[in-house]
Amino acid sequence: NILDIGCGSGVLLSCAPECQKIGIDVDFEALKEIKKLDKKIEPILCDAQFLPLKNNIFETISAMHLFPVIKNMKGDWNKAIEEVLRVSKDKSTLLITGANRTSRHFEKTHSIDHRKKYLNYEQQIEKLDQKYNIIVEGYGPHSKWTMYLLKIIYKSPQFLLNIFNIDEIVFWFLKSKRYLKNCRSYVIICESKVEGYNS
């Protein structure tokens, strides 16, 4: 089963495989759009700091740009992480993303004070590393020409993409620890510290 906290209109959940899918958001208008994408998603209107869910029930939890937004809105992002830990199973996977405000990418759009105060991935890892083995990957920024080239590549017949293992090459190119310092965004992949568990 999958829980997506801050799911919006359910785009990410609609791409997930057949399973129990629950989407949580504080935006009622966005939640109304979910059933148009996937009738099997169960939407719940609530705050991530107070999840109306039982303990220890979800195998996969995603939180896309959630904790920094809660902090920016003067909420308690620590409480939200505690709630995620509470509802996750002992054997579980968390996928967390956020913007890397220290990146050069945000120099023109955000003040230095804002960038220094913005929640970073290291602060989140401190709250998660007792329960999870953690990998952090950085993404972008990539030029428009690079992304345009990738679009052209993906117009090739599927059998050619499979033969040359294009997916693995592209994902290696787009994500890497080498991007962490100046990446536009990051993903934190958390796997339970349970012997023999690997999702």
mmCIF file of C-alpha atoms in Angstrom:
data_model
loop_
_atom_site.group_PDB
_atom_site.id
_atom_site.type_symbol
_atom_site.label_atom_id
_atom_site.label_comp_id
_atom_site.label_asym_id
_atom_site.label_seq_id
_atom_site.Cartn_x
_atom_site.Cartn_y
_atom_site.Cartn_z
ATOM 1 C CA ASN A 1 0.000 0.000 0.000
ATOM 2 C CA ILE A 2 1.070 3.569 -0.702
ATOM 3 C CA LEU A 3 0.485 6.820 1.168
ATOM 4 C CA ASP A 4 1.209 10.092 -0.642
ATOM 5 C CA ILE A 5 1.233 13.044 1.765
ATOM 6 C CA GLY A 6 0.728 16.347 -0.003
ATOM 7 C CA CYS A 7 -0.668 14.485 -3.007
ATOM 8 C CA GLY A 8 -2.365 17.443 -4.702
ATOM 9 C CA SER A 9 -4.580 16.151 -7.505
ATOM 10 C CA GLY A 10 -3.057 12.654 -7.313
ATOM 11 C CA VAL A 11 -0.731 12.680 -10.329
ATOM 12 C CA LEU A 12 2.001 10.648 -8.619
ATOM 13 C CA LEU A 13 -0.428 8.117 -7.140
ATOM 14 C CA SER A 14 -2.159 7.651 -10.496
ATOM 15 C CA CYS A 15 1.167 6.349 -11.884
ATOM 16 C CA ALA A 16 1.610 3.826 -9.058
ATOM 17 C CA PRO A 17 0.891 0.121 -9.611
ATOM 18 C CA GLU A 18 -2.371 -1.522 -8.569
ATOM 19 C CA CYS A 19 -2.520 -1.434 -4.774
ATOM 20 C CA GLN A 20 -4.215 0.407 -1.941
ATOM 21 C CA LYS A 21 -3.472 4.095 -2.619
ATOM 22 C CA ILE A 22 -4.267 6.878 -0.170
ATOM 23 C CA GLY A 23 -3.669 10.551 -0.927
ATOM 24 C CA ILE A 24 -3.576 13.247 1.735
ATOM 25 C CA ASP A 25 -3.672 16.989 1.208
ATOM 26 C CA VAL A 26 -4.999 20.176 2.836
ATOM 27 C CA ASP A 27 -6.275 21.498 -0.525
ATOM 28 C CA PHE A 28 -9.909 20.401 -0.954
ATOM 29 C CA GLU A 29 -10.100 21.655 -4.551
ATOM 30 C CA ALA A 30 -7.069 19.562 -5.543
ATOM 31 C CA LEU A 31 -8.482 16.451 -3.842
ATOM 32 C CA LYS A 32 -11.705 16.798 -5.849
ATOM 33 C CA GLU A 33 -9.671 16.162 -9.021
ATOM 34 C CA ILE A 34 -8.219 12.835 -7.834
ATOM 35 C CA LYS A 35 -11.042 10.535 -8.979
ATOM 36 C CA LYS A 36 -10.728 11.926 -12.519
ATOM 37 C CA LEU A 37 -7.202 10.484 -12.682
ATOM 38 C CA ASP A 38 -7.679 7.241 -10.756
ATOM 39 C CA LYS A 39 -10.901 6.042 -9.149
ATOM 40 C CA LYS A 40 -8.933 3.686 -6.875
ATOM 41 C CA ILE A 41 -7.172 6.497 -4.979
ATOM 42 C CA GLU A 42 -8.747 7.264 -1.609
ATOM 43 C CA PRO A 43 -8.403 10.994 -0.839
ATOM 44 C CA ILE A 44 -8.253 12.323 2.732
ATOM 45 C CA LEU A 45 -8.447 16.003 3.624
ATOM 46 C CA CYS A 46 -6.140 16.585 6.589
ATOM 47 C CA ASP A 47 -2.948 18.180 7.902
ATOM 48 C CA ALA A 48 0.291 16.160 7.671
ATOM 49 C CA GLN A 49 1.027 17.077 11.289
ATOM 50 C CA PHE A 50 -2.085 15.184 12.436
ATOM 51 C CA LEU A 51 -2.650 12.084 10.294
ATOM 52 C CA PRO A 52 -5.981 10.347 11.048
ATOM 53 C CA LEU A 53 -4.426 6.928 10.452
ATOM 54 C CA LYS A 54 -3.474 3.920 12.549
ATOM 55 C CA ASN A 55 0.108 3.135 13.544
ATOM 56 C CA ASN A 56 2.385 0.930 11.471
ATOM 57 C CA ILE A 57 0.261 0.403 8.316
ATOM 58 C CA PHE A 58 2.062 1.774 5.226
ATOM 59 C CA GLU A 59 4.832 0.054 3.282
ATOM 60 C CA THR A 60 5.543 3.003 0.973
ATOM 61 C CA ILE A 61 5.167 6.682 1.805
ATOM 62 C CA SER A 62 5.962 9.614 -0.457
ATOM 63 C CA ALA A 63 6.277 13.242 0.612
ATOM 64 C CA MET A 64 7.070 15.539 -2.296
ATOM 65 C CA HIS A 65 8.362 18.948 -1.122
ATOM 66 C CA LEU A 66 6.240 18.502 2.017
ATOM 67 C CA PHE A 67 8.434 19.233 5.053
ATOM 68 C CA PRO A 68 9.995 22.485 3.734
ATOM 69 C CA VAL A 69 6.512 23.782 2.867
ATOM 70 C CA ILE A 70 5.248 22.996 6.378
ATOM 71 C CA LYS A 71 8.217 24.879 7.860
ATOM 72 C CA ASN A 72 7.631 27.854 5.538
ATOM 73 C CA MET A 73 3.988 27.987 6.665
ATOM 74 C CA LYS A 74 5.150 28.153 10.316
ATOM 75 C CA GLY A 75 4.028 24.590 10.966
ATOM 76 C CA ASP A 76 5.943 21.900 12.868
ATOM 77 C CA TRP A 77 7.820 19.869 10.261
ATOM 78 C CA ASN A 78 9.292 17.694 13.033
ATOM 79 C CA LYS A 79 5.761 16.688 14.041
ATOM 80 C CA ALA A 80 4.974 15.802 10.415
ATOM 81 C CA ILE A 81 8.035 13.532 10.236
ATOM 82 C CA GLU A 82 7.030 11.903 13.524
ATOM 83 C CA GLU A 83 3.609 11.213 12.022
ATOM 84 C CA VAL A 84 5.223 9.640 8.947
ATOM 85 C CA LEU A 85 7.352 7.417 11.190
ATOM 86 C CA ARG A 86 4.282 6.480 13.238
ATOM 87 C CA VAL A 87 2.188 5.281 10.282
ATOM 88 C CA SER A 88 5.062 3.528 8.450
ATOM 89 C CA LYS A 89 5.593 -0.205 8.865
ATOM 90 C CA ASP A 90 8.786 -1.593 10.343
ATOM 91 C CA LYS A 91 9.663 -2.684 6.805
ATOM 92 C CA SER A 92 8.960 0.400 4.735
ATOM 93 C CA THR A 93 10.290 2.800 2.131
ATOM 94 C CA LEU A 94 10.046 6.597 2.253
ATOM 95 C CA LEU A 95 10.537 8.845 -0.777
ATOM 96 C CA ILE A 96 11.050 12.502 0.105
ATOM 97 C CA THR A 97 11.847 15.393 -2.218
ATOM 98 C CA GLY A 98 12.659 19.049 -1.727
ATOM 99 C CA ALA A 99 14.247 22.082 -3.328
ATOM 100 C CA ASN A 100 17.914 22.751 -2.680
ATOM 101 C CA ARG A 101 17.769 26.481 -1.929
ATOM 102 C CA THR A 102 21.556 26.711 -1.463
ATOM 103 C CA SER A 103 21.921 25.984 -5.173
ATOM 104 C CA ARG A 104 23.034 28.738 -7.565
ATOM 105 C CA HIS A 105 19.729 28.099 -9.332
ATOM 106 C CA PHE A 106 17.860 30.074 -6.614
ATOM 107 C CA GLU A 107 20.268 33.032 -6.280
ATOM 108 C CA LYS A 108 18.128 35.370 -8.415
ATOM 109 C CA THR A 109 14.746 34.316 -7.064
ATOM 110 C CA HIS A 110 15.288 34.015 -3.289
ATOM 111 C CA SER A 111 17.112 36.182 -0.768
ATOM 112 C CA ILE A 112 20.185 34.816 1.011
ATOM 113 C CA ASP A 113 18.297 34.903 4.343
ATOM 114 C CA HIS A 114 15.477 32.813 2.911
ATOM 115 C CA ARG A 115 17.919 30.361 1.392
ATOM 116 C CA LYS A 116 19.792 29.899 4.672
ATOM 117 C CA LYS A 117 16.589 29.338 6.667
ATOM 118 C CA TYR A 118 15.041 26.933 4.158
ATOM 119 C CA LEU A 119 14.802 23.342 5.374
ATOM 120 C CA ASN A 120 17.563 21.239 3.796
ATOM 121 C CA TYR A 121 17.925 17.502 3.285
ATOM 122 C CA GLU A 122 20.550 17.144 6.039
ATOM 123 C CA GLN A 123 18.100 18.388 8.680
ATOM 124 C CA GLN A 124 15.527 15.843 7.526
ATOM 125 C CA ILE A 125 18.049 13.008 7.477
ATOM 126 C CA GLU A 126 18.874 13.670 11.144
ATOM 127 C CA LYS A 127 15.268 12.796 12.006
ATOM 128 C CA LEU A 128 15.210 9.645 9.863
ATOM 129 C CA ASP A 129 18.588 7.945 10.125
ATOM 130 C CA GLN A 130 17.840 5.909 13.262
ATOM 131 C CA LYS A 131 15.132 3.918 11.471
ATOM 132 C CA TYR A 132 16.294 4.078 7.841
ATOM 133 C CA ASN A 133 19.270 3.527 5.589
ATOM 134 C CA ILE A 134 19.344 6.681 3.480
ATOM 135 C CA ILE A 135 20.490 7.612 -0.012
ATOM 136 C CA VAL A 136 20.327 11.229 -1.221
ATOM 137 C CA GLU A 137 20.436 12.088 -4.917
ATOM 138 C CA GLY A 138 20.523 15.515 -6.556
ATOM 139 C CA TYR A 139 18.701 16.551 -9.742
ATOM 140 C CA GLY A 140 19.451 19.274 -12.282
ATOM 141 C CA PRO A 141 19.405 21.966 -13.237
ATOM 142 C CA HIS A 142 19.848 20.903 -16.869
ATOM 143 C CA SER A 143 19.742 23.148 -19.905
ATOM 144 C CA LYS A 144 16.696 23.349 -22.178
ATOM 145 C CA TRP A 145 18.820 21.855 -24.964
ATOM 146 C CA THR A 146 19.683 18.831 -22.823
ATOM 147 C CA MET A 147 16.031 18.225 -21.984
ATOM 148 C CA TYR A 148 15.051 18.723 -25.632
ATOM 149 C CA LEU A 149 17.601 16.086 -26.669
ATOM 150 C CA LEU A 150 16.142 13.647 -24.136
ATOM 151 C CA LYS A 151 12.654 14.226 -25.558
ATOM 152 C CA ILE A 152 13.963 13.331 -29.027
ATOM 153 C CA ILE A 153 15.650 10.175 -27.684
ATOM 154 C CA TYR A 154 12.395 9.070 -26.067
ATOM 155 C CA LYS A 155 10.566 9.330 -29.390
ATOM 156 C CA SER A 156 12.613 6.306 -30.552
ATOM 157 C CA PRO A 157 10.851 2.925 -30.786
ATOM 158 C CA GLN A 158 10.582 1.197 -27.408
ATOM 159 C CA PHE A 159 12.572 -1.867 -28.509
ATOM 160 C CA LEU A 160 15.588 0.378 -29.284
ATOM 161 C CA LEU A 161 15.316 2.058 -25.883
ATOM 162 C CA ASN A 162 15.276 -1.401 -24.292
ATOM 163 C CA ILE A 163 18.231 -2.734 -26.317
ATOM 164 C CA PHE A 164 20.472 0.185 -25.387
ATOM 165 C CA ASN A 165 19.184 0.372 -21.802
ATOM 166 C CA ILE A 166 18.362 4.045 -22.307
ATOM 167 C CA ASP A 167 16.342 4.399 -19.085
ATOM 168 C CA GLU A 168 19.292 3.492 -16.878
ATOM 169 C CA ILE A 169 21.646 5.776 -18.784
ATOM 170 C CA VAL A 170 19.246 8.735 -18.627
ATOM 171 C CA PHE A 171 18.485 8.287 -14.940
ATOM 172 C CA TRP A 172 22.199 7.998 -14.168
ATOM 173 C CA PHE A 173 22.725 11.255 -16.053
ATOM 174 C CA LEU A 174 19.837 13.117 -14.366
ATOM 175 C CA LYS A 175 20.537 12.001 -10.810
ATOM 176 C CA SER A 176 23.827 11.715 -9.033
ATOM 177 C CA LYS A 177 25.542 12.652 -5.807
ATOM 178 C CA ARG A 178 27.747 14.925 -7.881
ATOM 179 C CA TYR A 179 24.762 17.293 -8.168
ATOM 180 C CA LEU A 180 24.043 17.641 -4.453
ATOM 181 C CA LYS A 181 25.905 20.915 -3.907
ATOM 182 C CA ASN A 182 24.285 22.826 -6.751
ATOM 183 C CA CYS A 183 21.287 20.677 -7.622
ATOM 184 C CA ARG A 184 17.897 22.305 -8.082
ATOM 185 C CA SER A 185 16.194 19.604 -6.018
ATOM 186 C CA TYR A 186 16.941 16.380 -4.192
ATOM 187 C CA VAL A 187 15.318 13.066 -3.410
ATOM 188 C CA ILE A 188 15.859 11.223 -0.126
ATOM 189 C CA ILE A 189 15.346 7.466 -0.451
ATOM 190 C CA CYS A 190 14.844 5.771 2.920
ATOM 191 C CA GLU A 191 14.886 1.984 3.344
ATOM 192 C CA SER A 192 14.110 0.382 6.708
ATOM 193 C CA LYS A 193 17.049 -0.815 8.766
ATOM 194 C CA VAL A 194 15.607 -4.310 8.970
ATOM 195 C CA GLU A 195 17.915 -7.196 8.109
ATOM 196 C CA GLY A 196 17.146 -8.652 4.707
ATOM 197 C CA TYR A 197 14.730 -5.868 3.717
ATOM 198 C CA ASN A 198 15.216 -4.308 0.311
ATOM 199 C CA SER A 199 12.219 -2.999 -1.568
#
